[in-house]
Coordinates of C-alpha atoms in Angstrom, one line a residue:
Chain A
X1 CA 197.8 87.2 117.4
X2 CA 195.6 86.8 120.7
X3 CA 194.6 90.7 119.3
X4 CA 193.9 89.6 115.8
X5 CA 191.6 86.9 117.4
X6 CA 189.4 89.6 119.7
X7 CA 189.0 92.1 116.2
X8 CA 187.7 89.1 114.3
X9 CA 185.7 87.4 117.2
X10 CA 183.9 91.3 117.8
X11 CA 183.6 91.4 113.7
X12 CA 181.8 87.8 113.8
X13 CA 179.5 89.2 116.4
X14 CA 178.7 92.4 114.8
X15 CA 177.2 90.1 111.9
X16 CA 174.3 88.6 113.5
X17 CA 173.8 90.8 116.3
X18 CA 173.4 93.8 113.8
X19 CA 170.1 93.0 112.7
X20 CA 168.8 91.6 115.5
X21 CA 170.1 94.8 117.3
X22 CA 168.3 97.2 114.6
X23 CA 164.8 94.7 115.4
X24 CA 165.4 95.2 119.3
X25 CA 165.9 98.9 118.8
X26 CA 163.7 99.9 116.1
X27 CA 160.6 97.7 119.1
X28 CA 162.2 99.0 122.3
X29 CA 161.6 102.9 120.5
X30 CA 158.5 101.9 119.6
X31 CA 157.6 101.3 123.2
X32 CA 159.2 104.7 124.5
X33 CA 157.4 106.8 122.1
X34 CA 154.1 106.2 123.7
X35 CA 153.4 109.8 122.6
X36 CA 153.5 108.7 119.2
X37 CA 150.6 106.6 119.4
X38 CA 147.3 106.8 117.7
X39 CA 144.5 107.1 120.6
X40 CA 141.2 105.0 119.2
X41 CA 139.0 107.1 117.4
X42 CA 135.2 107.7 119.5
X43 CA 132.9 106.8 116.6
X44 CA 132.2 103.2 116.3
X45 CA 132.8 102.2 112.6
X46 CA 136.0 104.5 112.7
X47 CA 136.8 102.3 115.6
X48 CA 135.8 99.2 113.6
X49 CA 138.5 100.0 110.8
X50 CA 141.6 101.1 113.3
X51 CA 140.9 97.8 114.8
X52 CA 141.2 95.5 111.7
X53 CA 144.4 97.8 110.8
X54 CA 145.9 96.7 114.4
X55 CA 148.1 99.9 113.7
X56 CA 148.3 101.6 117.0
X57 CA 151.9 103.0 116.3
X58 CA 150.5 104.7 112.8
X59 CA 152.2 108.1 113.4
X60 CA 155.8 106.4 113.9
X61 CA 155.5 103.7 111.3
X62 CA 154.5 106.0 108.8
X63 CA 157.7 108.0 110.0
X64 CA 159.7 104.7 109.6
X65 CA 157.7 104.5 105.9
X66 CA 158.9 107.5 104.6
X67 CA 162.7 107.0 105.9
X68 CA 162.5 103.9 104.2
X69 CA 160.8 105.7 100.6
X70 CA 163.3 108.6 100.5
X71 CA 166.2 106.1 100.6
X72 CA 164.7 103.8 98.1
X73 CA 163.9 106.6 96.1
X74 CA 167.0 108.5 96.2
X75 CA 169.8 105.6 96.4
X76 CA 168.2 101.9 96.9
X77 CA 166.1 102.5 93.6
X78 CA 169.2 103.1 91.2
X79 CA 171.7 100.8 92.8
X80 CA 168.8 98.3 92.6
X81 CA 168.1 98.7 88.6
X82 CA 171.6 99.1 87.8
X83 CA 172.3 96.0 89.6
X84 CA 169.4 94.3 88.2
X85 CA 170.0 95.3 84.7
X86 CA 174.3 94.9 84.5
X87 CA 174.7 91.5 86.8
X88 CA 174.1 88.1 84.6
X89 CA 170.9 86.3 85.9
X90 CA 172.9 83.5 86.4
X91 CA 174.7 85.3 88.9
X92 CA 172.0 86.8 90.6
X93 CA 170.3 83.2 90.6
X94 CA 173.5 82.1 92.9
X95 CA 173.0 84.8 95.3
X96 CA 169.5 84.0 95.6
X97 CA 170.2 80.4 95.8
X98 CA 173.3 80.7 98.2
X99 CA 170.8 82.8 100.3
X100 CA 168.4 80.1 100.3
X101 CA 170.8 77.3 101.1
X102 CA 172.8 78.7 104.3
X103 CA 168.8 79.8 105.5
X104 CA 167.7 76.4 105.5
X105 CA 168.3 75.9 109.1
X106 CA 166.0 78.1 110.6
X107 CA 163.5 77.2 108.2
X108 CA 164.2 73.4 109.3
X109 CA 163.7 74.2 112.6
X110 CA 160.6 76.5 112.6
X111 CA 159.1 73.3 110.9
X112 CA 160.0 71.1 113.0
X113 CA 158.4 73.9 116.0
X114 CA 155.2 74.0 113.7
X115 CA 155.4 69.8 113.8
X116 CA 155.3 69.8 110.4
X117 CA 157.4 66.8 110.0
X118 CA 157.4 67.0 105.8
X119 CA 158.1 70.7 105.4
X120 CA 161.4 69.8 107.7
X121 CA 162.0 66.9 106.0
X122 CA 161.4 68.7 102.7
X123 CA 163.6 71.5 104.5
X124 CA 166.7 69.4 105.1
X125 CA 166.9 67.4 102.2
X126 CA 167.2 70.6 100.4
X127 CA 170.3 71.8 102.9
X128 CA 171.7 68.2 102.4
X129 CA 171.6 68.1 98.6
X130 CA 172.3 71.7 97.8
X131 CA 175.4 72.0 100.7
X132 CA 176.9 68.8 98.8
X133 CA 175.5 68.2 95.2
X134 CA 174.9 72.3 95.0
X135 CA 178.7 72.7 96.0
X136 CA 178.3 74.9 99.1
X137 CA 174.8 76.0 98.1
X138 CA 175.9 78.0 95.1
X139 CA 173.5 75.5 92.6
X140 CA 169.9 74.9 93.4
X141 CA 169.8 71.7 92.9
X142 CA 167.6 70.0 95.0
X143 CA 164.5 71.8 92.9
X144 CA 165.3 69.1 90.5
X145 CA 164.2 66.4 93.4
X146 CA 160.7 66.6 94.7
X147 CA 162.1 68.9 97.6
X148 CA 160.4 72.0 96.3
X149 CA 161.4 75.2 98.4
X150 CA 159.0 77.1 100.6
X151 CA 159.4 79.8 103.5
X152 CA 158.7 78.6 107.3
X153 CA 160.3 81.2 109.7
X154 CA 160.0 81.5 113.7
X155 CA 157.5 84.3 113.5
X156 CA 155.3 82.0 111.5
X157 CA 155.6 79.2 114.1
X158 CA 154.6 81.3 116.7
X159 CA 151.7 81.9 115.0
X160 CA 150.7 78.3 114.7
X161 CA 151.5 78.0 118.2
X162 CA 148.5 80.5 118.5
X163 CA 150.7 83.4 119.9
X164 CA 149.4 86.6 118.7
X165 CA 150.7 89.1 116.3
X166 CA 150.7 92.4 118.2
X167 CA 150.4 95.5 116.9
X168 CA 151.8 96.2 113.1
X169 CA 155.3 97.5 113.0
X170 CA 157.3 99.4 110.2
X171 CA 160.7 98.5 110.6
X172 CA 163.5 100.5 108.3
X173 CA 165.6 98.2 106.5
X174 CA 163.6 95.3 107.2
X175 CA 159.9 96.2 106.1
X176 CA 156.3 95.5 107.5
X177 CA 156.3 93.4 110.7
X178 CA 154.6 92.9 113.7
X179 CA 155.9 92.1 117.7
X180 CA 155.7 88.9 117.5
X181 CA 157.5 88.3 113.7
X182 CA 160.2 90.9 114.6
X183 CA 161.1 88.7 117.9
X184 CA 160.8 85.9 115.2
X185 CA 163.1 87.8 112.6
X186 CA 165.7 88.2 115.6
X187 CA 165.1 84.1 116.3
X188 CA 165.4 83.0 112.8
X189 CA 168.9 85.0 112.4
X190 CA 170.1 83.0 115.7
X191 CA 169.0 79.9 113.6
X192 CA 171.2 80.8 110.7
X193 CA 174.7 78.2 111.4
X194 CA 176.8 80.7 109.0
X195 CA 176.4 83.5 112.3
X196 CA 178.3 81.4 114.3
X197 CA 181.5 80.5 112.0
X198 CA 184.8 80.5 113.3
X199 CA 187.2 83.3 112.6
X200 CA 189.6 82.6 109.5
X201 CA 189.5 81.2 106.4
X202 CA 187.7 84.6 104.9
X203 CA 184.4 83.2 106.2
X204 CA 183.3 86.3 108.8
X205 CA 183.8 88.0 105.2
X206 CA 181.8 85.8 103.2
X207 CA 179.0 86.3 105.4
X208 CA 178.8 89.6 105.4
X209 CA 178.8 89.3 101.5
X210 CA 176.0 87.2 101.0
X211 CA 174.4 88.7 103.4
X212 CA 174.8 92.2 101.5
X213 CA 174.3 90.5 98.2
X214 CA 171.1 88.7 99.5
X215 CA 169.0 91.5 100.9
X216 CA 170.5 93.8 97.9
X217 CA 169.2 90.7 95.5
X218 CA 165.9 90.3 97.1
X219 CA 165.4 94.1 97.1
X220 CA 166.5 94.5 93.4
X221 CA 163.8 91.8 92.8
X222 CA 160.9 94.1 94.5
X223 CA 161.6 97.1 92.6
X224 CA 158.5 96.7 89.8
X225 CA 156.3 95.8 92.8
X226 CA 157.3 98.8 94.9
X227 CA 156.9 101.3 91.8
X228 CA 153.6 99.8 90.9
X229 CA 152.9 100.5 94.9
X230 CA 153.7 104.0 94.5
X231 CA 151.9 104.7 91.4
X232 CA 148.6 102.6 91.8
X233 CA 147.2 103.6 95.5
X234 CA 146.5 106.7 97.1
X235 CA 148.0 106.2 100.6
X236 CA 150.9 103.2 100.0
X237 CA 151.7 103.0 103.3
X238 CA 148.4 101.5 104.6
X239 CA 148.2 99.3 100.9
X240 CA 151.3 97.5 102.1
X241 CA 150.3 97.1 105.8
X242 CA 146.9 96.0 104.8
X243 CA 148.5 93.9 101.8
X244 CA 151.7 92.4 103.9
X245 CA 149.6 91.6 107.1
X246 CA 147.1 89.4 105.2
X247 CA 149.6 87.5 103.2
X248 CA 151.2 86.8 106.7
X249 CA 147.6 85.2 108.0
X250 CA 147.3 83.4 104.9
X251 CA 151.1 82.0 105.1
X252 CA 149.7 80.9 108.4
X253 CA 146.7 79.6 107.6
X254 CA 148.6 77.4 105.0
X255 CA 151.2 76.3 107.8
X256 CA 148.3 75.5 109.7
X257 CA 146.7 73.6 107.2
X258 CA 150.3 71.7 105.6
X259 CA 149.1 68.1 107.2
X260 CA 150.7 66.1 104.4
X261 CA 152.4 62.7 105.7
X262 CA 155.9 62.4 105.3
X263 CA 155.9 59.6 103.0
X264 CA 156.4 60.7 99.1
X265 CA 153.2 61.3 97.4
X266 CA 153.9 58.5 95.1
X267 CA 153.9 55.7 98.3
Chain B
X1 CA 122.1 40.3 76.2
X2 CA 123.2 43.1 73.3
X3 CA 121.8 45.4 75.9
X4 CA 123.7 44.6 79.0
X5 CA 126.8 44.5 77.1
X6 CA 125.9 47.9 75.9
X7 CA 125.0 49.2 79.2
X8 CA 128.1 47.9 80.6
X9 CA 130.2 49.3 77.8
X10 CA 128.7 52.5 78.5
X11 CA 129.0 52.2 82.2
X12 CA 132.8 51.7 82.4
X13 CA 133.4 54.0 79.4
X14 CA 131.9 57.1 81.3
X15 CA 133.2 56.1 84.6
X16 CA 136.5 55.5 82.6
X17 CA 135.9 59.2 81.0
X18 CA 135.1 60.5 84.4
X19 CA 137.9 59.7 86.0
X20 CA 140.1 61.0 83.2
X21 CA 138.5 64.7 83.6
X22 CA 138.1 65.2 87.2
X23 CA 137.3 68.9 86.7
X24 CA 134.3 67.9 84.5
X25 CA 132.6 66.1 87.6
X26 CA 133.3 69.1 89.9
X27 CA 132.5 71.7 87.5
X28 CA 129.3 74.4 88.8
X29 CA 128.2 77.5 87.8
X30 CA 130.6 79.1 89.2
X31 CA 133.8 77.1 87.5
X32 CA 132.2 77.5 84.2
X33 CA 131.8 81.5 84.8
X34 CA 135.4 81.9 85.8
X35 CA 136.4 79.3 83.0
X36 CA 134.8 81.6 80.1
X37 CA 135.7 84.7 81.6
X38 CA 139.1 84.0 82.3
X39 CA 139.3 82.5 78.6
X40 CA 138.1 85.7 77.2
X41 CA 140.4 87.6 79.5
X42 CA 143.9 85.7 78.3
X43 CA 142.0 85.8 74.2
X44 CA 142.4 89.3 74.5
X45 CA 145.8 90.0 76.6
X46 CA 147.1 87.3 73.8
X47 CA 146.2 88.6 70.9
X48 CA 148.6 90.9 69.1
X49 CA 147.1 93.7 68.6
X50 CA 148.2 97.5 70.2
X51 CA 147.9 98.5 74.0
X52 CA 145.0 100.7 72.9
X53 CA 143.0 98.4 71.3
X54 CA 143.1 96.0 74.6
X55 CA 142.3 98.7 76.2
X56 CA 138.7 98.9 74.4
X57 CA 138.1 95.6 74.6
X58 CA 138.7 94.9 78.1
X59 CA 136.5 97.4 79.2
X60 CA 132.9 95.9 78.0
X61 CA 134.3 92.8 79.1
X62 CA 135.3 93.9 82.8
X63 CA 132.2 95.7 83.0
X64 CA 129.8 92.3 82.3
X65 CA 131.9 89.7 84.8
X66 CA 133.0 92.4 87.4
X67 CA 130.6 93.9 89.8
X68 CA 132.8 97.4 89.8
X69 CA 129.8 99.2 91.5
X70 CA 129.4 96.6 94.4
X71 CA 133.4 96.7 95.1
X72 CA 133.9 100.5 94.3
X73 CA 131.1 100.6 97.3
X74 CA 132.8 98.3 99.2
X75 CA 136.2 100.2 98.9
X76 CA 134.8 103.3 99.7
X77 CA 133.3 102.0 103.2
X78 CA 131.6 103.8 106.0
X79 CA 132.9 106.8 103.5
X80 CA 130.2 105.9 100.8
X81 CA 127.4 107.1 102.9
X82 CA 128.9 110.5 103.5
X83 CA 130.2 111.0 99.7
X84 CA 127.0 112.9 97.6
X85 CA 124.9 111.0 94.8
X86 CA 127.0 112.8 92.4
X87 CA 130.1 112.2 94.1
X88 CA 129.2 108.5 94.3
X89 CA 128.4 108.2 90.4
X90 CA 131.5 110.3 89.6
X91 CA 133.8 108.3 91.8
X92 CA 132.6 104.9 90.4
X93 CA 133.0 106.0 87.2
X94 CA 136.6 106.6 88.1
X95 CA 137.2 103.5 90.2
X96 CA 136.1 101.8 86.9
X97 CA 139.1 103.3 84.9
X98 CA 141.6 102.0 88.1
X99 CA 140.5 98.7 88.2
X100 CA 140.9 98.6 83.9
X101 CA 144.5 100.5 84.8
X102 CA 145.1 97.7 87.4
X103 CA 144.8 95.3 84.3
X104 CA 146.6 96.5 81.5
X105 CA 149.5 97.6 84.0
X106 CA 149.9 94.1 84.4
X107 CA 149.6 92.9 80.5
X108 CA 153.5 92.4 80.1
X109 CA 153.4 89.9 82.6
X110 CA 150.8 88.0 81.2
X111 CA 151.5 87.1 77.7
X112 CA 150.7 83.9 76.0
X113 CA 148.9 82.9 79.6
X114 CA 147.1 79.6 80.1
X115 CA 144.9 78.7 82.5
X116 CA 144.2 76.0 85.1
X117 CA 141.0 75.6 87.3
X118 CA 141.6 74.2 90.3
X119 CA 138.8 73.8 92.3
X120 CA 135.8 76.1 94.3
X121 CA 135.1 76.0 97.8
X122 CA 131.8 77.8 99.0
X123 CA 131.9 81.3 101.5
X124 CA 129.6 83.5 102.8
X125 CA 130.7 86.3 100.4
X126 CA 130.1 83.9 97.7
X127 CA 132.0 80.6 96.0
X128 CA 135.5 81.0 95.7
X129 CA 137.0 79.4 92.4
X130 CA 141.1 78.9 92.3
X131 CA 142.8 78.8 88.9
X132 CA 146.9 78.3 88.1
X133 CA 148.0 81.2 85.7
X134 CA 150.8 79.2 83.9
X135 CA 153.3 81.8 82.1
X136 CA 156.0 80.6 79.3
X137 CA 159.7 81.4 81.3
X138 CA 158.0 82.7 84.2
X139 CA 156.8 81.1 87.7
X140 CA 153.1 79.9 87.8
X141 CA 150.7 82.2 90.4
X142 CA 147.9 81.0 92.1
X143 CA 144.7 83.3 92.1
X144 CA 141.3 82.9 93.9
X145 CA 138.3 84.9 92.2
X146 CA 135.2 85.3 94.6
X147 CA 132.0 84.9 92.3
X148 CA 128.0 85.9 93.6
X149 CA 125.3 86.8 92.2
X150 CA 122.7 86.0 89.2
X151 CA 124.4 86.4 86.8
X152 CA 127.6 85.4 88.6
X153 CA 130.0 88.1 88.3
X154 CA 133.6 88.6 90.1
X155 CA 132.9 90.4 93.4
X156 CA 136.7 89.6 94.7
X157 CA 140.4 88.7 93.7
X158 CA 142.7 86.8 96.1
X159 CA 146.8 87.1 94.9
X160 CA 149.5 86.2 97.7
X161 CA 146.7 85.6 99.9
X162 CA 145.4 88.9 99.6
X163 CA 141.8 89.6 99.2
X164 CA 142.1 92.9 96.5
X165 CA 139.3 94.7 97.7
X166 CA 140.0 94.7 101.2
X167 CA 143.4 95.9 100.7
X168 CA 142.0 98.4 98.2
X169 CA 139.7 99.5 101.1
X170 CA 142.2 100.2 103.3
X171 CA 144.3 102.2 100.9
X172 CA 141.3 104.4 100.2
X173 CA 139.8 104.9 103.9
X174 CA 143.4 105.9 105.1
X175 CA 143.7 108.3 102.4
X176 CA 140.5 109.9 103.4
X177 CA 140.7 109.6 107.4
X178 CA 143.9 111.7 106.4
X179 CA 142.0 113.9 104.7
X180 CA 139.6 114.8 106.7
X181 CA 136.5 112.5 105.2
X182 CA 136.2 114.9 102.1
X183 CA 135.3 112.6 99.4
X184 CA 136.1 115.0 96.8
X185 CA 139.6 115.6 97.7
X186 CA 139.9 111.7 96.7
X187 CA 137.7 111.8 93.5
X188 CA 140.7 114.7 92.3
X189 CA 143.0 112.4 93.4
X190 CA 141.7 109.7 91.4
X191 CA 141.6 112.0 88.4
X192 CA 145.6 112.4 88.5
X193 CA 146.3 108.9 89.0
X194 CA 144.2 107.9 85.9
X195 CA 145.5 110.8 84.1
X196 CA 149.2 110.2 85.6
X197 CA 148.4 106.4 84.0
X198 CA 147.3 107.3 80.8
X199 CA 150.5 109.9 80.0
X200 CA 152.6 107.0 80.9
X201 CA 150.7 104.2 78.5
X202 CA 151.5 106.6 75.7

């Protein structure tokens, strides 16, 4: 029994220390390989542009890229149609909004560290009424309610807080980040309630499902932009760094700018 | 007495009619540009008519509300001064064709659009003028178009927050710091994307 216990308690670990593990890795190589670093380029508007792509890891990230192409290309892309084109929307829908539901949390939280008082409030209402009403989050239905859903993670706090970015990282499996948004990605994982369930009940199991399902879904999702990536730019890794790390200023910006009181618009 | 009633009739009516069209009051130059050109834009992606035939019609129409040459310049960067007059006119002429493939890549997932101004802020690179793109059974996006110029044409696009011709910039001077600065190993490259393009649109 006492045995059982340790294989599911190391099991329930594994589930939210993998990906923070991969983040740690994936930045603690990046720091080691100082070898594969770009040096700045001499001439001065050569120098202007390998600022603004705050890329100084190029040579590994693009390494990172290509891992990352060759498995979409070769097993991610298929699995991804055929599971985009077999599966019933409406289950895909209750992946997504399962997924949503149980991330709620961290994105309560990372409001609440922006002091954005009506994004959290918005935030846990929606974890409220889709956890009850939404029977365990499998039915969105707070979007009926004026709690519309939007996307606050640590990472973007931090960047309210005024910490900055550091220099762009390609991490496999997880995509374009940066230092500070791959501590964040690690942070808002720790935020996540569903990491820390206890053993039984087939829960440590349903965890790893969703999880699976989630990233699978979201990735499935992707697959028209990613092809329209590959056939529309000449270089797509430096499209979707340059693409990717201005989206991220102007989610931001928008945190930044969210100042809206916390009584309903129609008060 | 007729008179005051009448001015006062006609007082509260407009201020009544005013407050009823808010985008009326706000409108500028700028608004009423994007307005007719983004009107024109969903006429044609609308209409049913073949692939080909949008194709034709976009291009004139692209050509008098974009500036291609002042992005296709931009995009190219510190690279512009290096490429040859010839090499400049040839590789505008091709950047033309991308930004028209850009478009009509994306006609499926604008069908039976309508659009929503939503208001213009002034910028140094000229006034920026935000518009809802509402789509039947799909979600809404939010674009901002930069306009300058007399006459005003489109010098930028903004989706997700991301200006297109700065991320277009960086996609093109990475490809040629990787190639060694040669500005015709691009323009070929250009050439097999558009031609890559057009065996797939048929």
């Amino acid at each position: 029994m006492a045995c059982t216990r340790s294989i599911m308690q190391r099991k329930r670990s594994k589930t939210s220390a993998t990906r923070v593990l991969a983040g740690c890795l994936a930045l603690l190589s990046v720091g080691a390989c100082s070898s594969l670093r770009n040096p700045p380029p001499k001439d001065p508007e050569a120098l202007e542009d390998y600022k603004a792509a705050n890329d100084p890891y190029e040579p590994l990230n693009r390494k990172m890229f290509m891992v990352n192409m060759v498995a979409y290309k070769f097993a991610l892309r298929p699995m991804g149609k055929a599971w985009r084109d077999n599966v019933p929307k409406f289950f895909r829908n209750t992946v997504d909004n399962v997924n949503e539901t149980w991330g709620q949390p961290s994105t309560f939280f990372s409001d609440v560290g922006a002091g954005k008082p009506r994004r959290a409030g918005d935030s846990f209402m929606r974890f409220l009424i889709n956890m009850s009403a939404g029977v365990a989050g499998f039915f969105d239905v707070a979007s009926f309610t004026s709690y519309r859903n939007h996307t606050t993670d640590p990472g973007m706090t931090m960047g309210v807080w005024g910490i900055k970015s550091g220099p762009y990282v390609f991490l496999p499996g997880i995509g374009p980040s940066n230092f500070r948004d791959s501590i964040g990605y690690a942070l808002g994982q720790a935020l996540v309630p569903i990491n820390y369930v206890p053993s039984g009940y087939g829960l440590i199991d349903f965890n790893w499902a969703y999880n699976i399902l989630g990233d699978f879904n979201n990735f499935s999702n992707q697959i028209d932009q990613l092809d329209q990536l590959e056939h529309q730019s000449l270089d797509p890794y430096a499209f979707m760094r340059s693409a990717w790390q201005q989206k991220r200023q102007s989610d931001i910006d928008a945190l930044k700018a969210d100042n809206r009181a916390t009584v309903p618009d129609w008060y | 007495m007729m008179l005051r009633r009448l001015t006062r009739r006609t007082i509260l009516g407009t201020a009544c009619l005013l407050s009823f069209a808010p985008s009326l009051a706000l409108a500028t130059p700028a608004t009423d540009f994007v307005s007719s050109f983004g009107g024109q834009l969903a006429h044609i992606l609308n209409a049913n008519t073949s692939t080909d035939k949008k194709y034709e019609e976009l291009l004139p129409l692209l050509r008098k509300n974009v500036d291609i040459a002042g992005i296709g310049r931009y995009v190219l960067g510190r690279y512009w001064r290096v490429a040859t007059p010839e090499q400049q006119k040839e590789y505008l002429k091709l950047f033309e064709r991308v930004l028209l493939n850009a478009v009509t890549n994306q006609m499926g997932h604008y069908q039976d659009v309508s659009l929503q101004l939503l208001g213009s802020v002034p910028t140094p690179a000229g006034e920026k003028v935000s518009l809802i793109v509402r789509r039947p059974h799909q979600p809404d996006i939010t674009l901002t178009t930069v306009v300058a110029g007399t006459p005003p044409k489109v010098v930028d696009l903004y989706g997700e927050g991301a200006s297109m011709r700065m991320t277009q910039r960086s996609d093109y001077t990475a490809f040629l710091t990787r190639n060694g600065g040669k500005v015709q190993v691009m323009i070929d490259a250009l050439r097999h994307q558009i031609a890559d393009n057009a065996a797939s649109r048929h």
